[in-house]
Coordinates of C-alpha atoms and ligand atoms in Angstrom, one line a residue:
M28 CA -45.4 -38.0 -8.2
N29 CA -45.1 -41.1 -6.1
T30 CA -45.5 -41.8 -2.4
L31 CA -43.0 -44.1 -0.8
E32 CA -45.5 -46.9 -1.2
S33 CA -46.4 -46.3 -4.8
L34 CA -42.8 -46.3 -6.1
R35 CA -42.6 -49.1 -8.7
F36 CA -39.9 -51.5 -7.5
D37 CA -38.5 -53.8 -10.2
N38 CA -35.7 -55.6 -8.3
V39 CA -34.0 -57.1 -11.3
Y40 CA -30.6 -57.6 -9.5
G41 CA -32.3 -59.6 -6.8
G42 CA -33.4 -62.1 -9.5
L43 CA -29.7 -63.1 -10.2
P44 CA -28.4 -66.3 -8.7
G45 CA -27.4 -66.5 -5.1
I46 CA -23.7 -66.1 -5.7
F47 CA -24.3 -62.5 -6.7
H48 CA -25.6 -61.3 -3.4
S49 CA -26.7 -62.0 0.2
R50 CA -30.0 -61.0 1.7
H51 CA -30.0 -58.9 5.0
Q52 CA -32.4 -56.6 6.8
P53 CA -31.2 -53.1 7.3
E54 CA -30.4 -52.2 11.0
L55 CA -31.6 -48.9 12.1
L56 CA -29.2 -46.8 14.3
E57 CA -30.0 -45.8 17.8
N58 CA -32.5 -42.9 17.6
Q59 CA -32.0 -42.5 13.8
Y60 CA -33.4 -39.3 12.5
L61 CA -33.5 -37.5 9.1
I62 CA -31.0 -34.7 8.7
H63 CA -31.6 -33.7 5.1
F64 CA -33.0 -34.8 1.8
N65 CA -32.3 -33.7 -1.7
T66 CA -35.4 -32.7 -3.7
R67 CA -33.6 -32.9 -7.0
V68 CA -32.8 -36.6 -6.4
A69 CA -36.4 -37.2 -5.3
D70 CA -37.4 -35.7 -8.7
L71 CA -35.3 -38.3 -10.5
L72 CA -37.3 -41.1 -8.8
E73 CA -40.6 -39.3 -9.5
L74 CA -41.0 -39.3 -5.7
D75 CA -43.0 -36.5 -4.0
P76 CA -40.3 -34.8 -1.9
G77 CA -42.8 -34.2 0.8
E78 CA -42.8 -38.0 1.4
L79 CA -39.3 -37.8 2.8
S80 CA -40.3 -35.7 5.8
R81 CA -43.0 -38.2 6.8
P82 CA -42.6 -39.2 10.4
D83 CA -42.5 -42.9 9.6
F84 CA -39.9 -42.5 6.9
V85 CA -37.1 -43.7 9.2
S86 CA -39.0 -46.7 10.4
L87 CA -40.0 -47.6 6.9
I88 CA -36.3 -48.1 6.1
G89 CA -35.6 -50.3 9.1
G90 CA -37.0 -53.7 9.8
T91 CA -40.0 -52.7 11.8
S92 CA -42.4 -51.9 9.0
A93 CA -40.5 -52.8 5.9
W94 CA -40.8 -50.5 2.9
P95 CA -43.2 -52.2 0.5
G96 CA -41.5 -53.5 -2.7
T97 CA -38.0 -53.4 -1.4
D98 CA -35.9 -56.6 -1.1
P99 CA -32.7 -55.6 0.7
L100 CA -29.5 -57.4 -0.3
A101 CA -25.7 -56.9 -0.2
M102 CA -24.0 -57.1 -3.6
C103 CA -20.9 -59.3 -3.9
Y104 CA -17.7 -58.2 -5.6
S105 CA -14.0 -58.3 -5.3
G106 CA -11.3 -56.1 -6.7
H107 CA -7.7 -54.8 -6.8
Q108 CA -7.0 -52.6 -3.8
F109 CA -3.8 -50.6 -4.2
G110 CA -2.7 -53.1 -6.9
Q111 CA -3.3 -56.2 -4.9
Y112 CA -6.2 -58.6 -5.7
V113 CA -8.6 -59.1 -2.7
P114 CA -10.8 -62.1 -3.5
R115 CA -13.9 -61.0 -1.6
L116 CA -15.1 -57.6 -0.8
G117 CA -18.8 -56.8 -1.4
D118 CA -21.1 -54.4 0.3
G119 CA -19.8 -54.6 3.8
R120 CA -22.0 -51.8 5.1
A121 CA -24.4 -51.1 2.3
L122 CA -27.6 -52.7 1.1
L123 CA -29.4 -52.5 -2.2
L124 CA -32.9 -51.8 -1.1
G125 CA -34.3 -52.4 -4.5
Q126 CA -34.6 -50.9 -8.0
V127 CA -37.2 -48.3 -8.9
R128 CA -38.5 -48.1 -12.5
T129 CA -39.7 -44.7 -13.5
R130 CA -42.5 -43.9 -16.0
G131 CA -39.8 -43.2 -18.5
N132 CA -38.6 -46.8 -18.0
R133 CA -35.4 -45.7 -16.2
L134 CA -34.0 -48.0 -13.5
W135 CA -32.6 -46.5 -10.3
D136 CA -30.8 -48.4 -7.6
L137 CA -31.8 -47.3 -4.1
Q138 CA -29.0 -48.2 -1.7
L139 CA -28.5 -47.7 2.0
K140 CA -25.0 -47.0 3.2
G141 CA -24.3 -47.6 6.9
S142 CA -27.0 -50.1 7.5
G143 CA -25.2 -52.8 9.4
R144 CA -23.1 -55.8 9.0
T145 CA -23.4 -58.2 6.0
L146 CA -21.8 -61.4 4.8
Y147 CA -19.1 -59.2 3.3
S148 CA -18.3 -57.1 6.3
R149 CA -15.0 -58.9 7.3
Q150 CA -13.7 -57.1 10.4
G151 CA -15.9 -54.0 9.8
D152 CA -18.8 -52.9 11.9
G153 CA -21.1 -52.3 9.0
K154 CA -21.6 -48.6 10.0
A155 CA -20.7 -45.3 8.5
V156 CA -19.9 -42.2 10.6
L157 CA -21.5 -38.8 10.4
R158 CA -18.4 -37.0 9.2
S159 CA -17.8 -39.2 6.1
T160 CA -21.6 -39.5 5.4
I161 CA -21.9 -35.7 5.2
R162 CA -18.9 -35.5 2.9
E163 CA -20.4 -38.1 0.5
Y164 CA -23.8 -36.4 0.7
L165 CA -22.4 -33.0 -0.2
C166 CA -20.0 -34.3 -2.9
S167 CA -22.7 -36.2 -4.7
A168 CA -24.6 -32.9 -5.0
A169 CA -21.4 -31.0 -5.9
M170 CA -20.5 -33.4 -8.7
T171 CA -24.1 -33.3 -10.1
G172 CA -23.9 -29.5 -10.1
L173 CA -20.7 -29.6 -12.0
G174 CA -22.2 -32.0 -14.6
I175 CA -19.9 -34.9 -13.7
P176 CA -21.5 -38.3 -13.7
T177 CA -21.9 -39.6 -10.1
T178 CA -23.9 -41.6 -7.7
Q179 CA -26.5 -39.3 -6.0
A180 CA -27.6 -39.0 -2.4
L181 CA -31.4 -38.9 -1.7
A182 CA -31.3 -38.6 2.1
L183 CA -29.0 -38.2 5.0
F184 CA -29.7 -39.6 8.5
G185 CA -28.0 -39.0 11.9
S186 CA -28.2 -40.9 15.1
D187 CA -27.2 -41.2 18.7
E188 CA -25.3 -44.4 18.1
H189 CA -21.7 -44.6 19.1
V190 CA -19.3 -45.7 16.4
Y191 CA -15.6 -46.0 17.0
R192 CA -13.0 -45.0 14.4
E193 CA -9.8 -43.3 15.6
Q194 CA -12.1 -41.7 18.2
L195 CA -15.7 -41.9 19.3
E196 CA -18.1 -40.7 16.6
T197 CA -21.8 -41.1 15.8
G198 CA -23.3 -43.4 13.2
A199 CA -25.1 -42.1 10.1
M200 CA -26.8 -43.4 7.1
L201 CA -27.3 -42.4 3.5
I202 CA -29.6 -43.4 0.7
R203 CA -27.6 -43.6 -2.4
V204 CA -29.2 -43.5 -5.8
A205 CA -27.5 -44.6 -9.0
P206 CA -28.3 -46.1 -12.4
G207 CA -26.6 -49.2 -11.0
H208 CA -24.0 -50.3 -8.5
L209 CA -22.0 -52.8 -10.7
R210 CA -18.3 -52.3 -10.3
F211 CA -15.3 -53.6 -12.2
G212 CA -14.9 -55.8 -9.2
S213 CA -18.3 -57.4 -9.7
F214 CA -16.8 -59.1 -12.8
E215 CA -13.5 -59.8 -11.2
F216 CA -15.1 -61.8 -8.5
L217 CA -16.7 -64.2 -10.9
F218 CA -13.6 -64.5 -13.1
Y219 CA -11.3 -65.4 -10.2
Q220 CA -13.8 -67.9 -8.9
N221 CA -13.7 -69.5 -12.4
R222 CA -17.4 -69.0 -12.6
Y223 CA -17.5 -68.3 -16.3
D224 CA -21.2 -69.1 -16.7
D225 CA -22.1 -66.6 -14.0
L226 CA -19.8 -64.1 -15.6
K227 CA -21.9 -64.4 -18.8
I228 CA -25.1 -64.0 -16.7
L229 CA -23.7 -60.8 -15.3
A230 CA -22.6 -59.4 -18.7
D231 CA -26.0 -60.3 -20.1
F232 CA -27.6 -58.6 -17.2
A233 CA -25.6 -55.4 -17.8
L234 CA -26.4 -55.5 -21.5
D235 CA -30.1 -56.1 -20.9
H236 CA -30.7 -53.5 -18.3
Y237 CA -28.1 -50.8 -18.9
Y238 CA -26.8 -51.1 -22.5
P239 CA -29.6 -52.7 -24.6
V240 CA -28.5 -51.1 -27.8
L241 CA -25.2 -52.9 -27.6
K242 CA -27.0 -56.3 -27.9
D243 CA -27.4 -55.6 -31.6
S244 CA -23.6 -55.2 -32.2
R245 CA -21.5 -58.0 -33.7
E246 CA -19.7 -58.7 -30.4
P247 CA -21.9 -57.4 -27.6
Y248 CA -19.5 -58.3 -24.8
L249 CA -16.6 -56.5 -26.5
S250 CA -18.9 -53.5 -27.2
L251 CA -19.8 -53.5 -23.5
F252 CA -16.2 -53.4 -22.5
S253 CA -15.4 -50.8 -25.2
T254 CA -18.2 -48.6 -23.9
I255 CA -16.9 -48.8 -20.3
V256 CA -13.4 -47.9 -21.5
D257 CA -14.9 -44.8 -23.2
L258 CA -17.0 -43.7 -20.3
T259 CA -14.2 -44.2 -17.8
A260 CA -11.7 -42.2 -19.8
R261 CA -14.2 -39.3 -20.2
L262 CA -15.1 -39.4 -16.5
I263 CA -11.5 -39.2 -15.3
A264 CA -10.8 -36.4 -17.8
Q265 CA -13.7 -34.5 -16.2
W266 CA -12.2 -35.0 -12.7
Q267 CA -8.9 -33.6 -14.0
S268 CA -10.7 -30.5 -15.4
V269 CA -12.0 -29.5 -12.0
G270 CA -9.1 -30.6 -9.8
F271 CA -11.0 -33.5 -8.3
C272 CA -9.0 -36.2 -6.7
H273 CA -10.9 -39.5 -5.9
G274 CA -8.4 -40.8 -3.5
V275 CA -9.2 -44.6 -3.6
M276 CA -9.4 -45.7 -7.2
N277 CA -9.4 -49.4 -6.4
S278 CA -11.1 -51.5 -9.1
D279 CA -14.0 -52.1 -6.6
N280 CA -14.6 -48.4 -6.6
M281 CA -14.9 -48.1 -10.4
S282 CA -18.4 -48.2 -11.9
I283 CA -19.3 -49.9 -15.1
H284 CA -21.7 -47.0 -15.6
G285 CA -18.8 -44.5 -15.8
I286 CA -19.9 -42.6 -12.8
T287 CA -18.0 -41.4 -9.7
I288 CA -18.6 -43.8 -6.9
D289 CA -17.5 -44.4 -3.3
Y290 CA -16.6 -41.0 -1.8
G291 CA -14.0 -41.5 0.8
P292 CA -10.9 -39.3 1.2
F293 CA -11.6 -37.4 -2.0
G294 CA -10.7 -33.8 -2.4
F295 CA -11.0 -30.8 -4.7
M296 CA -7.6 -29.2 -4.8
D297 CA -7.1 -25.8 -3.4
R298 CA -3.5 -24.9 -4.4
Y299 CA -2.6 -26.7 -7.6
Q300 CA -0.1 -29.5 -7.1
A301 CA 0.3 -32.0 -10.0
G302 CA 1.1 -34.8 -7.6
H303 CA -1.4 -33.9 -5.0
I304 CA -2.4 -36.9 -2.7
C305 CA -5.7 -36.4 -1.0
N306 CA -5.7 -39.7 0.9
H307 CA -3.4 -39.7 3.9
S308 CA -3.3 -43.5 3.8
D309 CA -1.9 -43.5 0.3
R310 CA 1.8 -43.4 1.2
T311 CA 3.2 -43.9 -2.3
G312 CA 0.9 -41.6 -4.1
R313 CA -0.6 -44.4 -6.2
Y314 CA -3.8 -42.3 -6.5
A315 CA -2.2 -38.9 -6.8
F316 CA -4.0 -36.3 -8.9
N317 CA -1.7 -36.7 -11.9
R318 CA -1.9 -40.5 -11.7
Q319 CA -5.6 -40.8 -12.1
G320 CA -5.5 -41.1 -15.9
P321 CA -3.1 -44.0 -15.9
V322 CA -4.8 -45.7 -12.9
G323 CA -8.0 -45.7 -14.9
L324 CA -6.2 -47.8 -17.5
F325 CA -4.8 -50.1 -14.9
N326 CA -8.3 -50.7 -13.6
L327 CA -9.7 -51.3 -17.1
G328 CA -6.9 -53.8 -17.5
C329 CA -8.3 -55.6 -14.4
L330 CA -11.8 -55.5 -15.9
A331 CA -10.5 -56.7 -19.3
Q332 CA -8.8 -59.7 -17.7
A333 CA -12.0 -60.6 -15.9
M334 CA -14.1 -60.4 -19.1
L335 CA -11.6 -62.3 -21.3
P336 CA -13.6 -65.5 -21.3
L337 CA -16.5 -63.6 -22.9
F338 CA -14.6 -62.1 -25.8
D339 CA -13.5 -65.2 -27.6
Q340 CA -13.1 -68.9 -27.2
S341 CA -9.4 -68.7 -28.1
P342 CA -7.4 -67.0 -25.3
E343 CA -5.0 -65.5 -27.8
Q344 CA -7.9 -63.9 -29.8
A345 CA -9.6 -62.7 -26.6
V346 CA -6.4 -61.0 -25.4
E347 CA -5.9 -59.4 -28.8
K348 CA -9.5 -58.0 -28.7
A349 CA -9.2 -56.7 -25.2
T350 CA -5.8 -55.1 -25.9
G351 CA -7.3 -53.4 -29.0
E352 CA -9.9 -51.8 -26.8
L353 CA -7.5 -50.9 -24.0
M354 CA -5.2 -49.2 -26.6
K355 CA -7.9 -46.7 -27.3
Y356 CA -8.1 -45.5 -23.7
E357 CA -5.2 -43.1 -23.9
G358 CA -6.4 -41.4 -27.0
I359 CA -9.9 -41.0 -25.7
F360 CA -8.6 -39.6 -22.4
D361 CA -6.1 -37.3 -24.0
D362 CA -8.7 -36.0 -26.5
A363 CA -11.2 -35.4 -23.7
C364 CA -8.6 -33.6 -21.6
L365 CA -7.5 -31.4 -24.6
K366 CA -11.1 -30.5 -25.3
S367 CA -11.7 -29.5 -21.7
K368 CA -8.3 -27.6 -21.7
R369 CA -9.4 -25.5 -24.7
A370 CA -12.8 -24.9 -23.1
K371 CA -11.3 -23.8 -19.8
L372 CA -9.1 -21.3 -21.7
G373 CA -12.0 -20.2 -23.9
L374 CA -10.3 -21.4 -27.1
H375 CA -12.6 -22.2 -30.0
K376 CA -10.0 -22.4 -32.7
E377 CA -7.6 -25.3 -32.5
T378 CA -3.9 -25.0 -32.7
D379 CA -1.2 -27.5 -31.8
E380 CA 0.0 -25.4 -29.0
D381 CA -3.2 -25.3 -27.0
G382 CA -2.4 -28.3 -24.7
R383 CA 1.1 -26.9 -24.1
L384 CA -0.4 -23.5 -23.2
Y385 CA -2.7 -25.0 -20.6
D386 CA 0.0 -27.3 -19.2
D387 CA 2.4 -24.3 -18.9
L388 CA -0.2 -22.5 -16.9
L389 CA -0.4 -25.5 -14.5
T390 CA 3.4 -25.3 -14.1
V391 CA 3.2 -21.6 -13.2
M392 CA 0.3 -22.3 -10.8
E393 CA 2.2 -25.0 -9.1
R394 CA 5.3 -22.8 -8.8
D395 CA 3.3 -19.8 -7.5
Q396 CA 1.1 -22.0 -5.3
L397 CA -2.1 -20.7 -7.0
D398 CA -5.6 -21.9 -6.3
F399 CA -6.7 -24.2 -9.1
T400 CA -10.4 -23.2 -9.2
N401 CA -9.9 -19.5 -8.7
T402 CA -7.1 -19.1 -11.2
F403 CA -9.3 -20.5 -14.0
R404 CA -12.2 -18.4 -12.8
M405 CA -9.9 -15.3 -12.9
L406 CA -9.1 -16.1 -16.5
C407 CA -12.7 -15.7 -17.4
S408 CA -12.4 -12.0 -16.7
P409 CA -8.7 -11.2 -16.7
G410 CA -9.3 -7.4 -16.4
S411 CA -11.3 -7.4 -13.2
G412 CA -10.9 -10.7 -11.5
R413 CA -7.2 -10.6 -10.5
N414 CA -7.8 -8.3 -7.6
G415 CA -5.8 -9.5 -4.7
M416 CA -4.2 -12.3 -6.7
P417 CA -0.4 -12.4 -6.7
C418 CA 1.0 -12.0 -10.2
S419 CA 4.5 -13.3 -10.6
A420 CA 6.8 -12.6 -13.6
D421 CA 6.0 -16.2 -14.8
L422 CA 2.3 -15.6 -14.6
T423 CA 2.6 -12.2 -16.3
D424 CA 4.6 -13.9 -19.1
W425 CA 2.0 -16.6 -19.4
L426 CA -0.8 -14.1 -19.6
T427 CA 1.0 -12.2 -22.3
R428 CA 1.2 -15.4 -24.3
Y429 CA -2.4 -16.2 -23.6
R430 CA -3.6 -12.8 -24.8
K431 CA -1.6 -13.2 -28.0
R432 CA -3.2 -16.6 -28.5
L433 CA -6.7 -15.1 -28.0
E434 CA -6.0 -12.7 -30.9
I435 CA -6.7 -15.5 -33.4
E436 CA -10.1 -16.2 -31.8
E437 CA -13.1 -14.9 -33.6
T438 CA -15.6 -14.9 -30.7
N439 CA -16.0 -11.6 -28.9
G440 CA -14.8 -11.2 -25.3
R441 CA -18.2 -11.3 -23.8
D442 CA -19.3 -14.6 -25.4
R443 CA -15.9 -16.1 -24.5
R444 CA -16.3 -15.0 -21.0
R445 CA -19.8 -16.5 -20.8
A446 CA -18.6 -19.8 -22.2
M447 CA -15.7 -20.0 -19.9
E448 CA -17.9 -19.3 -16.9
R449 CA -19.9 -22.4 -17.8
V450 CA -16.8 -24.7 -17.5
N451 CA -14.7 -22.9 -14.8
P452 CA -16.7 -23.2 -11.6
R453 CA -16.9 -20.4 -9.1
Y454 CA -17.5 -22.9 -6.3
V455 CA -16.3 -26.4 -5.6
L456 CA -16.7 -28.5 -2.4
R457 CA -13.5 -27.5 -0.7
N458 CA -12.5 -29.6 2.3
W459 CA -12.9 -26.7 4.6
M460 CA -16.5 -26.1 3.5
A461 CA -17.4 -29.7 4.2
E462 CA -15.6 -29.4 7.6
I463 CA -17.7 -26.5 8.7
A464 CA -20.9 -28.4 7.8
I465 CA -19.5 -31.4 9.7
R466 CA -18.6 -29.4 12.9
K467 CA -21.9 -27.6 13.0
A468 CA -23.8 -30.9 12.6
R469 CA -21.7 -32.8 15.1
D470 CA -21.2 -30.1 17.8
E471 CA -24.5 -28.2 17.6
M472 CA -26.9 -30.4 15.7
D473 CA -27.2 -27.5 13.3
Y474 CA -27.8 -28.8 9.8
S475 CA -28.3 -25.4 8.1
E476 CA -24.8 -25.5 6.6
I477 CA -25.6 -28.7 4.8
D478 CA -28.7 -27.2 3.3
K479 CA -26.8 -24.0 2.3
L480 CA -24.0 -26.0 0.6
V481 CA -26.4 -28.3 -1.3
G482 CA -28.2 -25.2 -2.7
L483 CA -24.9 -23.4 -3.5
L484 CA -23.2 -26.4 -5.2
A485 CA -26.2 -27.1 -7.4
R486 CA -25.3 -23.9 -9.3
P487 CA -21.5 -23.9 -9.1
F488 CA -21.0 -21.8 -12.2
D489 CA -23.2 -18.9 -11.2
E490 CA -22.0 -16.0 -9.1
Q491 CA -23.9 -16.1 -5.9
P492 CA -23.0 -12.8 -4.2
D493 CA -24.2 -13.9 -0.7
F494 CA -21.8 -16.8 -0.8
Q495 CA -18.5 -15.2 -1.9
V496 CA -16.7 -16.6 1.1
Y497 CA -17.1 -20.1 -0.4
A498 CA -14.9 -19.1 -3.3
S499 CA -12.0 -18.6 -1.0
P500 CA -9.0 -20.8 -0.5
P501 CA -8.9 -22.5 3.0
P502 CA -8.9 -20.2 6.0
D503 CA -5.9 -20.6 8.4
W504 CA -7.6 -23.0 10.7
A505 CA -8.2 -25.4 7.8
A506 CA -4.8 -25.2 6.1
R507 CA -3.8 -28.6 7.4
L508 CA -7.0 -30.6 7.3
S509 CA -6.3 -34.2 6.5
V510 CA -8.6 -36.8 5.2
S511 CA -8.0 -40.5 5.8
C512 CA -9.6 -43.7 4.6
S513 CA -11.4 -44.1 7.9
S514 CA -15.1 -43.6 7.4
Ligands
AMP17 P1 -14.1 -48.7 0.6 O1 -12.7 -48.4 0.8 O2 -15.0 -47.8 1.3 O3 -14.4 -48.7 -0.9 O4 -14.4 -50.1 1.2 C1 -13.7 -51.3 0.8 C2 -14.5 -52.5 1.3 O5 -14.5 -52.5 2.8 C3 -15.9 -52.6 0.9 O6 -16.2 -54.0 0.7 C4 -16.7 -52.0 2.0 O7 -18.0 -52.5 2.0 C5 -15.9 -52.5 3.2 N1 -16.1 -51.6 4.4 C6 -15.6 -50.4 4.5 N2 -16.0 -49.9 5.7 C7 -16.7 -50.9 6.4 C8 -17.3 -51.0 7.6 N3 -17.3 -50.0 8.5 N4 -17.9 -52.2 7.9 C9 -17.9 -53.2 7.0 N5 -17.4 -53.1 5.8 C10 -16.7 -52.0 5.5
MG18 MG1 -15.9 -49.2 -2.0

C-alpha cells in the first residue's frame, strides 16, 4: 500500500506535444476540506486509504506544497454538442494531476474537477458546485456497484467559497479516477485543425497505453475504432438495462474507453417512460432515454470522421472501412440489449419472442406508470414481491404470458430468482436520494447520508433490510425535482 508520496506517477499524457494540453496549477477553494473518500477507489490505486484523511491532503493538492510526481494539465478536446461542432472545448474546470502506474502495470488517471480556470474555460469560472459534485461522486459509486464501466471518484471536497449558478452556492472539488480521459472529441479536435500528424500521435498513444494488443492487428487504427464501437454499444446497452439516462451525450462526453463519463443532469428513471428526458435544458429530447442507442451511433460517426485520415490514404477506401465498422454498431447494441432483456426476465432458453415479451412489459409499465427498477425486482419473486403494487388487467395478462413462457425453462425457480436478482438491482441512485444527501450536506454540513449511500450502492443487488426506504419511488416532496445542465 502506498502513501500519497510513494504513488508511482508515470505521466505519459504530459509527454505529448503542447497542442494536446495546457499546464496550470490547481487553485484550492476557500477553506477547502475533505468531505468523503472512497476506500474502494483507493484500493485500485494501491493507496493506503488512511492517507486520505491526512491533515495535509488538501494542501498537497493545491499549489502550496505540490503533490510529488504530479504534473497538472488541462486536456484539449472539441466535440459535437447537441449536434453542432464546437471547435474548442477542453478541460475548462478540470486538471489531469498525473497518471499512476500500479504494480500490476495498470495506468490510472487522477483528475481534479472544480480546480479553477484553464486555457479552455471560455466564459466559465472553472469551478464546480457542491450539489453537482455530490451527484457525480455518488453516481460513480452507484455505477461501479452495478458493474457498469465508469469513471470513479476517489475523494470529495467542500469549501466556503461562493460560486454563482442560478443562485449562490458553494464550490466543491472531486478527484476523478479513470483508465484515461480521452474522449471522441480529443480526436475531433486534431482532425478539424487539419493536424493529421498529431492525430496519428494520439492514436498511437491510445494503442500503446490502452490497447497494446491491437498493435499486432493488420490495421491497428481500424481495430482501435472497431473496439471503441464495440465498447460503446455495450456500454449504452447496459445503461438501457438499468433505466439510466446520461443526459448530455455530446461527443466530448464520450470516452474512448467505453466508460460512462461526465455526470451532469443524469438520472435513473423512477416511473418508466420510453422518451424520458432527464436534462431540463434538452428541449427537443435529443438525449431522451430511448434515443441513447442511436445517439451512440451518431457520436461514433463523429469519431469515424475524425479518424478517417488514419484508416487509408484513399478517402474512398477510408470511408468504406469506417462505414463497415459503423454498420456493426446496431447489431452489437441490439444483441447486448437482447441478452440483458433475457437475463432481466430470467430466460435461459432463447426464443424469437423474448425481445417482444420484454418490450411489451415496457409498454405496460409506461401505460400503468410503473417504477422501472421495482417492477423488474418484483418479477424476481412474483409470488411475494407484488405487495402494494397496482396490477392492471394489462399487467395481469402480461404476467400470464410470462408464466407460460417460463414453462419451457429448465432452471428451477430458486436458481432463476437468484440469477435475476444479480441483474435487477434493488437500489439505484434515484434523484431524490441524491437530493437528501445534498440538502443535508448543504444545510447542516452533515455528510452521513453520502457515506450511507456509498455503502448501500456498492451492493445494489443485495437486500439490505435497514435501507428498504431507498427502494421506494420518489416521496411527494421530490416528485418534481428537476435537473439542469448547470453544475
Ligand atoms: P460539460 O457539459 O460539463 O461536459 O462541459 C462542456 C464544456 O464546458 C467542457 O469543456 C467543460 O470543461 C466546460 N465547462 C463546464 N462548466 C464549466 C465551468 N464552470 N468553468 C469552465 N468550464 C466549464
Ligand atoms: Mg464534458
